[in-house]
Every structure is written in structure tokens, then in C-alpha cells.
mmCIF file of C-alpha atoms in Angstrom:
data_model
loop_
_atom_site.group_PDB
_atom_site.id
_atom_site.type_symbol
_atom_site.label_atom_id
_atom_site.label_comp_id
_atom_site.label_asym_id
_atom_site.label_seq_id
_atom_site.Cartn_x
_atom_site.Cartn_y
_atom_site.Cartn_z
ATOM 1 C CA LYS G 192 16.886 10.853 -1.506
ATOM 2 C CA ALA G 193 16.724 7.575 -3.251
ATOM 3 C CA GLY G 194 13.219 6.083 -2.976
ATOM 4 C CA VAL G 195 12.418 2.379 -2.185
ATOM 5 C CA THR G 196 14.306 -0.027 -4.932
ATOM 6 C CA GLN G 197 13.257 -3.530 -5.739
ATOM 7 C CA THR G 198 14.813 -6.135 -7.557
ATOM 8 C CA PRO G 199 14.163 -7.546 -10.038
ATOM 9 C CA ARG G 200 11.324 -5.792 -11.595
ATOM 10 C CA TYR G 201 10.089 -8.730 -13.603
ATOM 11 C CA LEU G 202 10.721 -12.411 -13.045
ATOM 12 C CA ILE G 203 8.817 -15.402 -14.835
ATOM 13 C CA LYS G 204 9.215 -18.559 -12.923
ATOM 14 C CA THR G 205 7.487 -22.184 -13.452
ATOM 15 C CA ARG G 206 5.537 -24.076 -10.654
ATOM 16 C CA GLY G 207 7.162 -25.714 -8.202
ATOM 17 C CA GLN G 208 10.328 -23.463 -8.323
ATOM 18 C CA GLN G 209 11.498 -20.833 -5.580
ATOM 19 C CA VAL G 210 12.062 -17.336 -6.094
ATOM 20 C CA THR G 211 13.599 -14.498 -4.078
ATOM 21 C CA LEU G 212 12.778 -10.756 -4.346
ATOM 22 C CA SER G 213 15.099 -8.041 -2.923
ATOM 23 C CA CYS G 214 14.023 -4.606 -1.780
ATOM 24 C CA SER G 215 16.160 -1.773 -0.270
ATOM 25 C CA PRO G 216 14.166 0.811 1.824
ATOM 26 C CA ILE G 217 14.997 4.392 1.623
ATOM 27 C CA SER G 218 17.871 5.450 3.734
ATOM 28 C CA GLY G 219 17.492 5.760 7.492
ATOM 29 C CA HIS G 220 14.217 3.826 7.373
ATOM 30 C CA ARG G 221 14.296 0.673 9.655
ATOM 31 C CA SER G 222 10.949 -0.856 8.798
ATOM 32 C CA VAL G 223 10.211 -2.753 5.707
ATOM 33 C CA SER G 224 6.938 -4.260 4.895
ATOM 34 C CA TRP G 225 5.709 -6.527 1.794
ATOM 35 C CA TYR G 226 2.414 -6.772 0.130
ATOM 36 C CA GLN G 227 1.025 -8.718 -2.741
ATOM 37 C CA GLN G 228 -1.367 -7.325 -5.093
ATOM 38 C CA THR G 229 -3.661 -9.350 -7.463
ATOM 39 C CA PRO G 230 -6.719 -8.406 -9.413
ATOM 40 C CA GLY G 231 -8.635 -10.818 -7.299
ATOM 41 C CA GLN G 232 -7.650 -10.075 -3.785
ATOM 42 C CA GLY G 233 -6.219 -6.907 -4.006
ATOM 43 C CA LEU G 234 -3.429 -5.500 -1.892
ATOM 44 C CA GLN G 235 -2.759 -7.957 0.929
ATOM 45 C CA PHE G 236 -0.272 -7.610 3.752
ATOM 46 C CA LEU G 237 2.730 -10.036 3.844
ATOM 47 C CA PHE G 238 4.873 -9.346 6.721
ATOM 48 C CA GLU G 239 6.851 -6.662 8.176
ATOM 49 C CA TYR G 240 10.364 -6.435 9.392
ATOM 50 C CA PHE G 241 12.017 -3.970 11.946
ATOM 51 C CA SER G 242 15.626 -4.203 13.275
ATOM 52 C CA GLU G 243 15.915 -7.596 11.599
ATOM 53 C CA THR G 244 12.730 -9.187 13.071
ATOM 54 C CA GLN G 245 9.697 -9.995 11.913
ATOM 55 C CA ARG G 246 6.919 -7.845 13.486
ATOM 56 C CA ASN G 247 4.046 -8.948 11.795
ATOM 57 C CA LYS G 248 2.841 -11.616 9.735
ATOM 58 C CA GLY G 249 -0.268 -11.893 7.255
ATOM 59 C CA ASN G 250 -2.286 -14.819 6.220
ATOM 60 C CA PHE G 251 -0.257 -16.408 4.049
ATOM 61 C CA PRO G 252 1.337 -19.832 3.838
ATOM 62 C CA GLY G 253 4.992 -21.007 5.245
ATOM 63 C CA ARG G 254 5.950 -21.108 1.601
ATOM 64 C CA PHE G 255 6.186 -17.000 2.072
ATOM 65 C CA SER G 256 9.021 -16.157 4.138
ATOM 66 C CA GLY G 257 11.201 -13.034 4.265
ATOM 67 C CA ARG G 258 14.203 -11.646 6.360
ATOM 68 C CA GLN G 259 15.752 -8.146 7.088
ATOM 69 C CA PHE G 260 19.594 -7.775 7.236
ATOM 70 C CA SER G 261 21.546 -5.034 9.241
ATOM 71 C CA ASN G 262 21.377 -2.585 6.901
ATOM 72 C CA SER G 263 17.530 -2.680 6.682
ATOM 73 C CA ARG G 264 17.494 -4.133 3.207
ATOM 74 C CA SER G 265 14.968 -7.069 3.039
ATOM 75 C CA GLU G 266 14.448 -10.265 0.671
ATOM 76 C CA MET G 267 11.140 -12.330 0.463
ATOM 77 C CA ASN G 268 11.116 -15.940 -0.466
ATOM 78 C CA VAL G 269 8.519 -17.947 -2.172
ATOM 79 C CA SER G 270 9.231 -21.756 -2.310
ATOM 80 C CA THR G 271 7.219 -24.069 -4.211
ATOM 81 C CA LEU G 272 5.745 -21.884 -6.603
ATOM 82 C CA GLU G 273 2.148 -22.154 -7.763
ATOM 83 C CA LEU G 274 0.160 -20.544 -10.262
ATOM 84 C CA GLY G 275 -1.950 -18.501 -7.859
ATOM 85 C CA ASP G 276 1.342 -16.924 -6.569
ATOM 86 C CA SER G 277 1.630 -14.669 -9.856
ATOM 87 C CA ALA G 278 1.260 -11.143 -8.557
ATOM 88 C CA LEU G 279 2.948 -7.613 -8.064
ATOM 89 C CA TYR G 280 4.889 -7.859 -4.985
ATOM 90 C CA LEU G 281 5.284 -4.366 -3.337
ATOM 91 C CA CYS G 282 7.663 -3.503 -0.596
ATOM 92 C CA ALA G 283 7.323 -0.557 1.586
ATOM 93 C CA SER G 284 9.779 1.156 3.634
ATOM 94 C CA SER G 285 9.165 3.259 6.736
ATOM 95 C CA LEU G 286 11.076 5.404 9.541
ATOM 96 C CA THR G 287 9.893 3.207 12.552
ATOM 97 C CA SER G 288 7.519 0.483 13.429
ATOM 98 C CA GLY G 289 5.640 1.151 16.770
ATOM 99 C CA SER G 290 3.562 4.221 16.232
ATOM 100 C CA GLY G 291 1.879 3.137 13.032
ATOM 101 C CA TYR G 292 1.304 6.698 11.868
ATOM 102 C CA ASN G 293 4.185 7.092 9.620
ATOM 103 C CA GLU G 294 3.594 6.847 6.163
ATOM 104 C CA GLN G 295 4.924 3.973 4.212
ATOM 105 C CA PHE G 296 6.810 4.653 0.815
ATOM 106 C CA PHE G 297 6.228 1.781 -1.902
ATOM 107 C CA GLY G 298 8.942 0.801 -4.308
ATOM 108 C CA PRO G 299 7.691 0.088 -8.022
ATOM 109 C CA GLY G 300 7.121 -3.584 -7.267
ATOM 110 C CA THR G 301 8.214 -7.056 -8.610
ATOM 111 C CA ARG G 302 5.991 -8.579 -11.178
ATOM 112 C CA LEU G 303 6.144 -12.424 -10.719
ATOM 113 C CA THR G 304 4.608 -14.544 -13.174
ATOM 114 C CA VAL G 305 4.234 -18.346 -12.416
ATOM 115 C CA LEU G 306 3.630 -20.569 -15.492
ATOM 116 C CA ALA V 74 -11.650 -6.543 12.603
ATOM 117 C CA GLN V 75 -10.486 -3.436 11.023
ATOM 118 C CA SER V 76 -11.744 -2.919 7.207
ATOM 119 C CA VAL V 77 -11.954 -0.191 4.513
ATOM 120 C CA ALA V 78 -14.782 0.043 1.919
ATOM 121 C CA GLN V 79 -14.364 1.895 -1.379
ATOM 122 C CA PRO V 80 -18.071 1.639 -2.732
ATOM 123 C CA GLU V 81 -17.087 2.656 -6.246
ATOM 124 C CA ASP V 82 -15.145 0.671 -8.636
ATOM 125 C CA GLN V 83 -14.772 3.553 -10.992
ATOM 126 C CA VAL V 84 -15.178 7.412 -10.784
ATOM 127 C CA ASN V 85 -15.575 9.583 -14.083
ATOM 128 C CA VAL V 86 -15.008 13.190 -13.921
ATOM 129 C CA ALA V 87 -14.642 15.891 -16.678
ATOM 130 C CA GLU V 88 -11.329 18.107 -16.301
ATOM 131 C CA GLY V 89 -11.747 21.060 -14.114
ATOM 132 C CA ASN V 90 -14.663 19.447 -11.956
ATOM 133 C CA PRO V 91 -14.271 18.676 -8.535
ATOM 134 C CA LEU V 92 -13.623 14.849 -7.814
ATOM 135 C CA THR V 93 -14.782 12.755 -4.794
ATOM 136 C CA VAL V 94 -13.330 9.179 -4.011
ATOM 137 C CA LYS V 95 -15.155 7.694 -1.189
ATOM 138 C CA CYS V 96 -13.979 5.531 1.638
ATOM 139 C CA THR V 97 -15.598 4.287 4.726
ATOM 140 C CA TYR V 98 -13.695 2.393 7.447
ATOM 141 C CA SER V 99 -14.385 0.122 10.449
ATOM 142 C CA VAL V 100 -12.003 0.056 13.098
ATOM 143 C CA SER V 101 -11.904 -0.586 16.943
ATOM 144 C CA GLY V 102 -9.943 2.500 18.807
ATOM 145 C CA ASN V 103 -8.728 5.458 16.827
ATOM 146 C CA PRO V 104 -8.298 5.186 13.065
ATOM 147 C CA TYR V 105 -4.880 5.829 11.464
ATOM 148 C CA LEU V 106 -6.157 6.360 7.694
ATOM 149 C CA PHE V 107 -4.239 6.838 4.758
ATOM 150 C CA TRP V 108 -4.819 7.300 0.966
ATOM 151 C CA TYR V 109 -2.417 6.314 -1.919
ATOM 152 C CA VAL V 110 -2.471 6.484 -5.813
ATOM 153 C CA GLN V 111 -1.108 3.841 -8.365
ATOM 154 C CA TYR V 112 -0.211 4.688 -11.855
ATOM 155 C CA PRO V 113 0.035 1.806 -14.326
ATOM 156 C CA ASN V 114 3.225 -0.358 -13.855
ATOM 157 C CA ARG V 115 4.108 1.774 -10.910
ATOM 158 C CA GLY V 116 4.057 1.267 -6.796
ATOM 159 C CA LEU V 117 1.854 3.163 -4.364
ATOM 160 C CA GLN V 118 2.392 6.919 -3.755
ATOM 161 C CA PHE V 119 1.302 8.389 -0.612
ATOM 162 C CA LEU V 120 -1.131 11.254 -0.750
ATOM 163 C CA LEU V 121 -2.000 12.131 2.613
ATOM 164 C CA LYS V 122 -2.801 10.563 5.949
ATOM 165 C CA TYR V 123 -5.066 11.304 9.003
ATOM 166 C CA ILE V 124 -4.059 10.670 12.397
ATOM 167 C CA THR V 125 -5.415 13.030 14.708
ATOM 168 C CA GLY V 126 -6.585 16.868 14.847
ATOM 169 C CA ASP V 127 -8.177 18.599 12.067
ATOM 170 C CA ASN V 128 -10.721 16.567 10.264
ATOM 171 C CA LEU V 129 -9.528 18.356 6.763
ATOM 172 C CA VAL V 130 -6.268 17.026 5.895
ATOM 173 C CA LYS V 131 -4.519 18.394 2.856
ATOM 174 C CA GLY V 132 -2.000 16.230 0.988
ATOM 175 C CA SER V 133 -0.004 15.973 -2.128
ATOM 176 C CA TYR V 134 -1.044 17.215 -5.757
ATOM 177 C CA GLY V 135 -3.730 19.438 -4.521
ATOM 178 C CA PHE V 136 -5.698 16.615 -2.897
ATOM 179 C CA GLU V 137 -7.455 16.613 0.341
ATOM 180 C CA ALA V 138 -9.469 14.454 2.345
ATOM 181 C CA GLU V 139 -12.242 14.769 4.999
ATOM 182 C CA PHE V 140 -12.413 12.703 8.041
ATOM 183 C CA ASN V 141 -15.691 12.214 9.490
ATOM 184 C CA LYS V 142 -16.216 9.933 12.630
ATOM 185 C CA SER V 143 -19.610 10.173 12.900
ATOM 186 C CA GLN V 144 -20.136 8.598 9.264
ATOM 187 C CA THR V 145 -17.049 6.710 9.662
ATOM 188 C CA SER V 146 -15.784 8.026 6.417
ATOM 189 C CA PHE V 147 -12.508 9.632 4.898
ATOM 190 C CA HIS V 148 -13.376 10.698 1.405
ATOM 191 C CA LEU V 149 -10.692 11.904 -1.054
ATOM 192 C CA LYS V 150 -11.270 15.349 -2.723
ATOM 193 C CA LYS V 151 -9.784 17.771 -5.166
ATOM 194 C CA PRO V 152 -11.264 20.859 -6.217
ATOM 195 C CA SER V 153 -10.419 20.938 -9.941
ATOM 196 C CA ALA V 154 -9.650 17.593 -11.409
ATOM 197 C CA LEU V 155 -6.597 17.438 -14.131
ATOM 198 C CA VAL V 156 -6.331 14.546 -16.950
ATOM 199 C CA SER V 157 -3.158 13.419 -15.212
ATOM 200 C CA ASP V 158 -5.276 12.579 -11.822
ATOM 201 C CA SER V 159 -6.474 9.412 -13.863
ATOM 202 C CA ALA V 160 -5.207 6.425 -11.773
ATOM 203 C CA LEU V 161 -6.002 3.729 -9.198
ATOM 204 C CA TYR V 162 -6.655 5.343 -5.587
ATOM 205 C CA PHE V 163 -6.245 3.266 -2.543
ATOM 206 C CA CYS V 164 -7.905 4.078 0.982
ATOM 207 C CA ALA V 165 -6.076 2.126 3.601
ATOM 208 C CA VAL V 166 -6.338 1.888 7.652
ATOM 209 C CA ARG V 167 -3.777 0.818 9.743
ATOM 210 C CA ASP V 168 -4.484 -2.667 11.563
ATOM 211 C CA GLY V 169 -4.353 -1.454 14.919
ATOM 212 C CA GLY V 170 -5.324 -4.920 16.233
ATOM 213 C CA GLY V 171 -2.159 -6.312 14.591
ATOM 214 C CA GLY V 172 -0.138 -3.196 15.543
ATOM 215 C CA TYR V 173 2.937 -2.007 13.714
ATOM 216 C CA ASN V 174 2.698 -1.047 10.032
ATOM 217 C CA LYS V 175 0.298 -3.233 8.767
ATOM 218 C CA LEU V 176 -2.171 -1.698 6.395
ATOM 219 C CA ILE V 177 -5.508 -2.920 5.420
ATOM 220 C CA PHE V 178 -6.479 -1.559 1.885
ATOM 221 C CA GLY V 179 -9.754 -0.924 0.013
ATOM 222 C CA ALA V 180 -10.210 -2.662 -3.097
ATOM 223 C CA GLY V 181 -9.459 0.584 -5.250
ATOM 224 C CA THR V 182 -11.201 2.943 -6.982
ATOM 225 C CA ARG V 183 -10.441 3.871 -10.631
ATOM 226 C CA LEU V 184 -10.341 7.499 -11.464
ATOM 227 C CA ALA V 185 -10.878 8.521 -14.992
ATOM 228 C CA VAL V 186 -10.781 12.283 -15.607
ATOM 229 C CA HIS V 187 -11.949 13.002 -19.198
ATOM 230 C CA PRO V 188 -10.665 16.166 -21.249
#
């Protein structure tokens, strides 16, 4: 079974631009979560989507948004990029959402650099 | 609020020796605990989880973890370390207050296994 895929793997943008990252979960998984990883803040939860609905949101500004499609694929968007948005963005998929005890499987991440 | 602490930034072990990576947690309610490993330029790989039941949990690649409710700890262990185990290890707890699949991660512990 194919794992979680994320595209693109690397991105370089300039301040003020916007970016869209894509995530394809493991086949059959309906929950997709996004995390930001930085050296200073570590791994931080951005949001989770399940059945095209946002189930939970982390403490990030409104510039960070996402969506999920009917095939469970998910995208996240960051508008008006700031230098501090440079990070590794990780997507994770899970079978379900409500129980919380299913492990999440992570993709390789998208490395975003903002210049 | 839920939280996870990994008190050691780095752990150094000689190949063939047992290893322990420490994790303590603070949660309200029953803890759902996870260990993940991250290799350079890769996403996180799931190692094991504790949901309920036996306090000794066995996982992938020969790793195991011991859940200790009285000490609120969930230490990762392996009887005999390999050089290939060198990586960044994260302990995580499900955010029961937020529900669903939101994970709160520790800061990570870098494991270095020397030949």
C-alpha cells in the first residue's frame, strides 16, 4: 500500500506570496492532519480534516488554511508569506478521526523556504 | 493542558548497549501516547503506541516502551542499539481536550549510536 505523498517536496517563495501544498493520504484513510516543524517551535499542529470538514485547528493565524476533497486528498494554503513561515510542513493520515487512538502516518514533508 | 516533555536533547549510546529515551506526560483523562522516529530529510515514522492494557508496549524495529502511570512516564527502550537507530525521536500525546487526531509532541531527543 502506498504511503502518504506530499507535493512538492521543496518550495522557495518570497515574502508576500502565497503557496499551496498538497497531500494524498494512504488509500482508505479519511483523516488528514497538517503539522509545521521548525527548529525553534518543534512540531506544531495546524489542522485536521475528516470527510471534507475541518475537525480541529491549531493556534495559527488565519493566513493558514486548508481543505479536503471528496477523495480525502488535502491541500493547505499559506497566504502573505512571512520569513517565519519557513518550515517543514508535514501531512499525516489516519483511518478515522473520532477515537484518537489510531496512529497517524506521516508523509515526507514539504520544505518551504521564504526569502 | 496536555503536554509532553523529553528531558534529554541528546542521548549517546554505544552499539550493542541498551538504550532509553525518556518521555514524561501531563494529561487530563486517559493518555494516548505515541513514539515516532524521524530520519534526516524524512517524515515521521510510527514506532509504537499506548492506548490501554499492558504497560509494556512492543513496536517496530525492536523498540518497546514502558508506560508508568504513577510516574507519568512513557520511556522508549531497546535492548541492543544499532548504529542505524541514530535519528530524532519524538514522544507525543493525543490532545484529549481538543479531541480527534491532534497530537502534541515533545521537543525531540537526538539518539546517537556509536560503533
